[in-house]
C-alpha cells in the first residue's frame, strides 16, 4: 500500500506528458479503477489526493460507496449494467455512467430517471474494434443511436463516448480502435459531447495521443 503514492505520481506524470505533447489546453480526468481493490486501498489512494474512483459491478460499488460514505469521493460506474440493477445503481447517485451500451438500456434508464426526477451523466460505449467479447454499439450505428438517445431519453444526460482499446498486442490495431472512437466523438461535439473516456493501464498514453480526455486506470495504480 505504501507504493500507492508513487504509482499515482508516476501515472499523473505520464498523463501530463502525453497530453501536453498533443494538446496543452486539454484536461485529462483520471478515474482510479478500484474493482480489484479493498476499501482500505481506496482510502489510501484518497489520502494521496485521488477523488474519482470507478467500479464495474453495482454490488461492489454499493458496498464500497457505503463503507466510504464519509469521504467526498466521485464514483464512476464502468461496467455492464443489467436492467435489474438499475434501481440499485441510481440509489448511489454515481457521478457518471461510462458504459451505456444500447438504446434499449437508455430507455429503461430513462423510465426510472423520469420517475425519480433525476438525471444521470452517461457515455455511450463504442465497440470500436467490433469484438464479440465486448459490449457497446457498432461504430457505424453510433451516431444514429446517440441522436436517438438525445431525443428520446432527456434524463440520460449523454456527454460523450467511452471505448476499450482493441484487445491486441499490436499497437497499430489499438490506435486504430481509438481513432475510430475519436472520429465519432468529433462528429458529436456540437451535440454536447465533451467526454471521451479511453485508455487503461496498458494503453492510456496512446489513448491520450488519440484524443482521450478521461483515462480509467486500475492495475498501474493499485499494484
Ligand atoms: C478494469 C477496467 C479498467 C482498468 O483496467 P486496468 O488495465 O487495470 O487499468 C478500465 N476500464 C474498464 C471498463 C475496466 O473494466
mmCIF file of C-alpha atoms and ligand atoms in Angstrom:
data_model
loop_
_atom_site.group_PDB
_atom_site.id
_atom_site.type_symbol
_atom_site.label_atom_id
_atom_site.label_comp_id
_atom_site.label_asym_id
_atom_site.label_seq_id
_atom_site.Cartn_x
_atom_site.Cartn_y
_atom_site.Cartn_z
ATOM 1 C CA UNK A 1 0.000 0.000 0.000
ATOM 2 C CA UNK A 2 2.973 2.304 0.593
ATOM 3 C CA UNK A 3 3.608 2.339 -3.174
ATOM 4 C CA UNK A 4 0.308 3.973 -3.995
ATOM 5 C CA UNK A 5 1.629 7.489 -3.782
ATOM 6 C CA UNK A 6 4.478 6.644 -6.108
ATOM 7 C CA UNK A 7 2.128 4.852 -8.516
ATOM 8 C CA UNK A 8 -0.198 7.846 -8.581
ATOM 9 C CA UNK A 9 2.621 10.332 -9.142
ATOM 10 C CA UNK A 10 4.045 8.179 -11.950
ATOM 11 C CA UNK A 11 0.659 7.886 -13.628
ATOM 12 C CA UNK A 12 -0.042 11.621 -13.394
ATOM 13 C CA UNK A 13 3.392 12.372 -14.783
ATOM 14 C CA UNK A 14 2.761 10.138 -17.794
ATOM 15 C CA UNK A 15 -0.717 11.576 -18.325
ATOM 16 C CA UNK A 16 0.640 15.121 -18.200
ATOM 17 C CA UNK A 17 3.494 14.346 -20.563
ATOM 18 C CA UNK A 18 1.188 12.717 -23.101
ATOM 19 C CA UNK A 19 -1.436 15.443 -23.012
ATOM 20 C CA UNK A 20 0.997 18.358 -23.171
ATOM 21 C CA UNK A 21 2.684 16.735 -26.177
ATOM 22 C CA UNK A 22 -0.601 16.720 -28.110
ATOM 23 C CA UNK A 23 -2.765 19.485 -26.689
ATOM 24 C CA UNK A 24 -1.809 21.580 -23.716
ATOM 25 C CA UNK A 25 -5.329 23.000 -23.459
ATOM 26 C CA UNK A 26 -6.927 19.631 -22.886
ATOM 27 C CA UNK A 27 -7.608 18.485 -19.340
ATOM 28 C CA UNK A 28 -7.454 14.732 -18.766
ATOM 29 C CA UNK A 29 -9.520 13.234 -15.974
ATOM 30 C CA UNK A 30 -8.082 10.272 -14.080
ATOM 31 C CA UNK A 31 -10.527 7.662 -12.813
ATOM 32 C CA UNK A 32 -8.890 5.160 -10.464
ATOM 33 C CA UNK A 33 -10.468 1.781 -11.174
ATOM 34 C CA UNK A 34 -10.805 0.096 -7.803
ATOM 35 C CA UNK A 35 -12.657 -3.053 -8.880
ATOM 36 C CA UNK A 36 -9.927 -5.369 -7.558
ATOM 37 C CA UNK A 37 -9.175 -3.217 -4.525
ATOM 38 C CA UNK A 38 -10.379 -3.076 -0.956
ATOM 39 C CA UNK A 39 -11.920 -0.072 0.747
ATOM 40 C CA UNK A 40 -8.686 0.340 2.740
ATOM 41 C CA UNK A 41 -6.742 0.597 -0.502
ATOM 42 C CA UNK A 42 -9.220 3.118 -1.903
ATOM 43 C CA UNK A 43 -8.844 5.157 1.257
ATOM 44 C CA UNK A 44 -5.045 5.022 0.932
ATOM 45 C CA UNK A 45 -5.255 6.419 -2.604
ATOM 46 C CA UNK A 46 -7.739 9.033 -1.415
ATOM 47 C CA UNK A 47 -5.173 10.152 1.143
ATOM 48 C CA UNK A 48 -2.733 10.679 -1.758
ATOM 49 C CA UNK A 49 -5.244 13.087 -3.279
ATOM 50 C CA UNK A 50 -7.269 10.876 -5.646
ATOM 51 C CA UNK A 51 -11.038 11.522 -5.639
ATOM 52 C CA UNK A 52 -12.544 9.800 -8.701
ATOM 53 C CA UNK A 53 -12.947 6.024 -8.489
ATOM 54 C CA UNK A 54 -14.525 3.515 -10.870
ATOM 55 C CA UNK A 55 -16.272 0.210 -10.239
ATOM 56 C CA UNK A 56 -17.737 -2.301 -12.693
ATOM 57 C CA UNK A 57 -20.224 -4.160 -10.517
ATOM 58 C CA UNK A 58 -23.235 -2.494 -8.878
ATOM 59 C CA UNK A 59 -22.941 -4.745 -5.845
ATOM 60 C CA UNK A 60 -19.284 -3.814 -5.271
ATOM 61 C CA UNK A 61 -19.973 -0.138 -5.845
ATOM 62 C CA UNK A 62 -22.800 -0.254 -3.319
ATOM 63 C CA UNK A 63 -20.663 -1.919 -0.682
ATOM 64 C CA UNK A 64 -17.639 0.355 -1.208
ATOM 65 C CA UNK A 65 -19.585 3.598 -1.560
ATOM 66 C CA UNK A 66 -21.496 2.846 1.632
ATOM 67 C CA UNK A 67 -18.376 1.922 3.578
ATOM 68 C CA UNK A 68 -16.585 5.081 2.412
ATOM 69 C CA UNK A 69 -19.656 7.295 2.683
ATOM 70 C CA UNK A 70 -17.892 9.871 4.863
ATOM 71 C CA UNK A 71 -15.278 10.631 2.171
ATOM 72 C CA UNK A 72 -16.074 13.100 -0.641
ATOM 73 C CA UNK A 73 -15.461 10.585 -3.440
ATOM 74 C CA UNK A 74 -16.634 10.818 -7.037
ATOM 75 C CA UNK A 75 -17.911 7.401 -8.195
ATOM 76 C CA UNK A 76 -17.893 6.277 -11.817
ATOM 77 C CA UNK A 77 -19.700 3.158 -12.983
ATOM 78 C CA UNK A 78 -17.760 1.496 -15.812
ATOM 79 C CA UNK A 79 -19.291 -1.983 -16.043
ATOM 80 C CA UNK A 80 -22.033 -3.787 -17.859
ATOM 81 C CA UNK A 81 -25.311 -2.654 -16.277
ATOM 82 C CA UNK A 82 -28.054 -5.265 -16.121
ATOM 83 C CA UNK A 83 -31.545 -3.839 -16.119
ATOM 84 C CA UNK A 84 -32.390 -5.466 -12.785
ATOM 85 C CA UNK A 85 -29.571 -3.418 -11.216
ATOM 86 C CA UNK A 86 -30.724 -0.003 -12.466
ATOM 87 C CA UNK A 87 -32.502 0.955 -9.245
ATOM 88 C CA UNK A 88 -29.552 -0.036 -7.092
ATOM 89 C CA UNK A 89 -27.181 1.995 -9.260
ATOM 90 C CA UNK A 90 -29.345 5.122 -9.269
ATOM 91 C CA UNK A 91 -29.657 4.998 -5.500
ATOM 92 C CA UNK A 92 -25.890 5.578 -5.305
ATOM 93 C CA UNK A 93 -26.097 8.720 -7.447
ATOM 94 C CA UNK A 94 -22.893 7.958 -9.356
ATOM 95 C CA UNK A 95 -21.085 10.891 -10.926
ATOM 96 C CA UNK A 96 -21.006 9.253 -14.341
ATOM 97 C CA UNK A 97 -22.049 6.037 -16.074
ATOM 98 C CA UNK A 98 -19.438 5.196 -18.737
ATOM 99 C CA UNK A 99 -20.826 2.062 -20.309
ATOM 100 C CA UNK A 100 -24.257 2.674 -21.793
ATOM 101 C CA UNK A 101 -24.318 0.003 -24.494
ATOM 102 C CA UNK A 102 -27.710 0.241 -26.191
ATOM 103 C CA UNK A 103 -30.776 2.340 -26.933
ATOM 104 C CA UNK A 104 -32.834 -0.223 -25.068
ATOM 105 C CA UNK A 105 -30.869 0.245 -21.850
ATOM 106 C CA UNK A 106 -31.114 4.028 -22.303
ATOM 107 C CA UNK A 107 -34.901 3.725 -22.491
ATOM 108 C CA UNK A 108 -35.021 1.592 -19.351
ATOM 109 C CA UNK A 109 -32.844 4.139 -17.550
ATOM 110 C CA UNK A 110 -34.980 7.000 -18.823
ATOM 111 C CA UNK A 111 -38.103 5.435 -17.354
ATOM 112 C CA UNK A 112 -36.601 5.200 -13.880
ATOM 113 C CA UNK A 113 -34.846 8.582 -14.015
ATOM 114 C CA UNK A 114 -38.065 10.264 -15.078
ATOM 115 C CA UNK A 115 -39.985 8.702 -12.192
ATOM 116 C CA UNK A 116 -37.371 9.924 -9.744
ATOM 117 C CA UNK A 117 -37.000 13.352 -11.420
ATOM 118 C CA UNK A 118 -33.248 12.910 -11.622
ATOM 119 C CA UNK A 119 -30.549 12.895 -14.292
ATOM 120 C CA UNK A 120 -27.579 10.618 -14.919
ATOM 121 C CA UNK A 121 -24.488 11.663 -16.840
ATOM 122 C CA UNK A 122 -23.653 8.890 -19.287
ATOM 123 C CA UNK A 123 -21.267 7.966 -22.054
ATOM 124 C CA UNK A 124 -22.233 5.792 -24.995
ATOM 125 C CA UNK A 125 -19.894 2.808 -25.197
ATOM 126 C CA UNK A 126 -18.478 2.106 -28.639
ATOM 127 C CA UNK A 127 -17.358 -1.375 -29.644
ATOM 128 C CA UNK A 128 -14.685 0.266 -31.762
ATOM 129 C CA UNK A 129 -12.841 -2.895 -32.830
ATOM 130 C CA UNK A 130 -16.111 -4.824 -33.321
ATOM 131 C CA UNK A 131 -15.162 -7.568 -30.896
ATOM 132 C CA UNK A 132 -17.754 -10.187 -29.996
ATOM 133 C CA UNK A 133 -16.414 -10.266 -26.433
ATOM 134 C CA UNK A 134 -17.164 -6.592 -25.860
ATOM 135 C CA UNK A 135 -20.369 -4.687 -25.441
ATOM 136 C CA UNK A 136 -21.113 -1.329 -26.967
ATOM 137 C CA UNK A 137 -22.673 -0.066 -30.155
ATOM 138 C CA UNK A 138 -21.021 -0.629 -33.522
ATOM 139 C CA UNK A 139 -19.207 2.434 -34.884
ATOM 140 C CA UNK A 140 -21.432 2.715 -37.954
ATOM 141 C CA UNK A 141 -24.625 2.904 -35.891
ATOM 142 C CA UNK A 142 -23.212 5.037 -33.085
ATOM 143 C CA UNK A 143 -24.201 8.485 -34.362
ATOM 144 C CA UNK A 144 -27.769 7.466 -35.100
ATOM 145 C CA UNK A 145 -28.159 5.825 -31.686
ATOM 146 C CA UNK A 146 -26.584 8.835 -29.968
ATOM 147 C CA UNK A 147 -29.140 11.154 -31.614
ATOM 148 C CA UNK A 148 -31.984 8.820 -30.706
ATOM 149 C CA UNK A 149 -30.961 8.756 -27.043
ATOM 150 C CA UNK A 150 -30.607 12.555 -27.005
ATOM 151 C CA UNK A 151 -34.102 12.844 -28.399
ATOM 152 C CA UNK A 152 -35.929 10.105 -26.535
ATOM 153 C CA UNK A 153 -34.081 9.955 -23.210
ATOM 154 C CA UNK A 154 -33.603 13.512 -21.909
ATOM 155 C CA UNK A 155 -32.807 12.384 -18.353
ATOM 156 C CA UNK A 156 -29.987 10.217 -19.644
ATOM 157 C CA UNK A 157 -27.543 13.088 -19.925
ATOM 158 C CA UNK A 158 -25.312 11.907 -22.755
ATOM 159 C CA UNK A 159 -21.991 13.695 -22.543
ATOM 160 C CA UNK A 160 -19.689 11.708 -24.763
ATOM 161 C CA UNK A 161 -18.261 8.330 -25.648
ATOM 162 C CA UNK A 162 -16.376 5.519 -23.961
ATOM 163 C CA UNK A 163 -14.377 2.745 -25.530
ATOM 164 C CA UNK A 164 -11.974 -0.027 -24.602
ATOM 165 C CA UNK A 165 -8.994 -0.333 -26.943
ATOM 166 C CA UNK A 166 -8.749 -3.338 -29.242
ATOM 167 C CA UNK A 167 -7.677 -6.487 -27.416
ATOM 168 C CA UNK A 168 -4.344 -6.901 -29.157
ATOM 169 C CA UNK A 169 -0.594 -6.656 -28.705
ATOM 170 C CA UNK A 170 -0.418 -4.729 -31.979
ATOM 171 C CA UNK A 171 -0.250 -1.014 -31.142
ATOM 172 C CA UNK A 172 -1.491 -0.108 -34.601
ATOM 173 C CA UNK A 173 -4.710 -2.015 -34.066
ATOM 174 C CA UNK A 174 -5.233 -0.419 -30.667
ATOM 175 C CA UNK A 175 -4.537 3.004 -32.136
ATOM 176 C CA UNK A 176 -6.976 2.371 -34.962
ATOM 177 C CA UNK A 177 -9.723 1.466 -32.496
ATOM 178 C CA UNK A 178 -9.100 4.672 -30.506
ATOM 179 C CA UNK A 179 -9.100 6.753 -33.691
ATOM 180 C CA UNK A 180 -12.422 5.246 -34.748
ATOM 181 C CA UNK A 181 -13.980 6.406 -31.471
ATOM 182 C CA UNK A 182 -12.329 9.811 -31.659
ATOM 183 C CA UNK A 183 -13.708 10.433 -35.146
ATOM 184 C CA UNK A 184 -17.210 9.707 -33.853
ATOM 185 C CA UNK A 185 -16.621 11.956 -30.837
ATOM 186 C CA UNK A 186 -15.660 14.846 -33.107
ATOM 187 C CA UNK A 187 -18.889 14.492 -35.035
ATOM 188 C CA UNK A 188 -20.805 14.785 -31.770
ATOM 189 C CA UNK A 189 -19.152 17.879 -30.352
ATOM 190 C CA UNK A 190 -21.980 20.111 -31.459
ATOM 191 C CA UNK A 191 -24.350 17.837 -29.577
ATOM 192 C CA UNK A 192 -22.969 18.271 -26.092
ATOM 193 C CA UNK A 193 -20.291 15.573 -26.199
ATOM 194 C CA UNK A 194 -17.378 16.698 -24.050
ATOM 195 C CA UNK A 195 -16.012 13.496 -22.527
ATOM 196 C CA UNK A 196 -14.019 10.862 -24.397
ATOM 197 C CA UNK A 197 -13.242 8.026 -21.974
ATOM 198 C CA UNK A 198 -10.481 5.845 -23.426
ATOM 199 C CA UNK A 199 -7.321 4.287 -22.071
ATOM 200 C CA UNK A 200 -6.465 1.781 -19.371
ATOM 201 C CA UNK A 201 -3.184 0.881 -17.654
ATOM 202 C CA UNK A 202 -1.643 -0.683 -20.761
ATOM 203 C CA UNK A 203 -2.610 1.918 -23.328
ATOM 204 C CA UNK A 204 -3.530 5.246 -21.699
ATOM 205 C CA UNK A 205 -0.694 7.285 -23.202
ATOM 206 C CA UNK A 206 -1.655 6.119 -26.675
ATOM 207 C CA UNK A 207 -5.302 6.855 -25.856
ATOM 208 C CA UNK A 208 -4.431 10.425 -24.831
ATOM 209 C CA UNK A 209 -2.486 10.912 -28.051
ATOM 210 C CA UNK A 210 -5.638 9.731 -29.847
ATOM 211 C CA UNK A 211 -7.838 12.326 -28.125
ATOM 212 C CA UNK A 212 -8.909 10.811 -24.826
ATOM 213 C CA UNK A 213 -9.718 13.232 -22.010
ATOM 214 C CA UNK A 214 -10.592 10.603 -19.416
ATOM 215 C CA UNK A 215 -8.452 7.583 -18.578
ATOM 216 C CA UNK A 216 -9.512 4.658 -16.395
ATOM 217 C CA UNK A 217 -6.521 3.179 -14.583
ATOM 218 C CA UNK A 218 -6.643 0.156 -12.311
ATOM 219 C CA UNK A 219 -3.633 -2.134 -12.095
ATOM 220 C CA UNK A 220 -0.992 0.552 -12.596
ATOM 221 C CA UNK A 221 -2.278 2.465 -9.539
ATOM 222 C CA UNK A 222 -3.174 -0.385 -7.199
ATOM 223 C CA UNK A 223 -0.131 -2.591 -7.765
HETATM 224 C C1 LIG B 1 -10.853 -2.966 -15.313
HETATM 225 C C2 LIG B 1 -11.195 -1.859 -16.200
HETATM 226 C C3 LIG B 1 -10.293 -0.784 -16.388
HETATM 227 C C4 LIG B 1 -8.927 -0.726 -15.732
HETATM 228 O O1 LIG B 1 -8.079 -1.704 -16.267
HETATM 229 P P1 LIG B 1 -6.515 -1.722 -15.919
HETATM 230 O O2 LIG B 1 -5.922 -2.436 -17.080
HETATM 231 O O3 LIG B 1 -6.388 -2.467 -14.647
HETATM 232 O O4 LIG B 1 -6.047 -0.329 -15.834
HETATM 233 C C5 LIG B 1 -10.695 0.246 -17.209
HETATM 234 N N1 LIG B 1 -11.899 0.253 -17.832
HETATM 235 C C6 LIG B 1 -12.779 -0.753 -17.681
HETATM 236 C C7 LIG B 1 -14.074 -0.682 -18.398
HETATM 237 C C8 LIG B 1 -12.462 -1.845 -16.872
HETATM 238 O O5 LIG B 1 -13.353 -2.841 -16.739
#
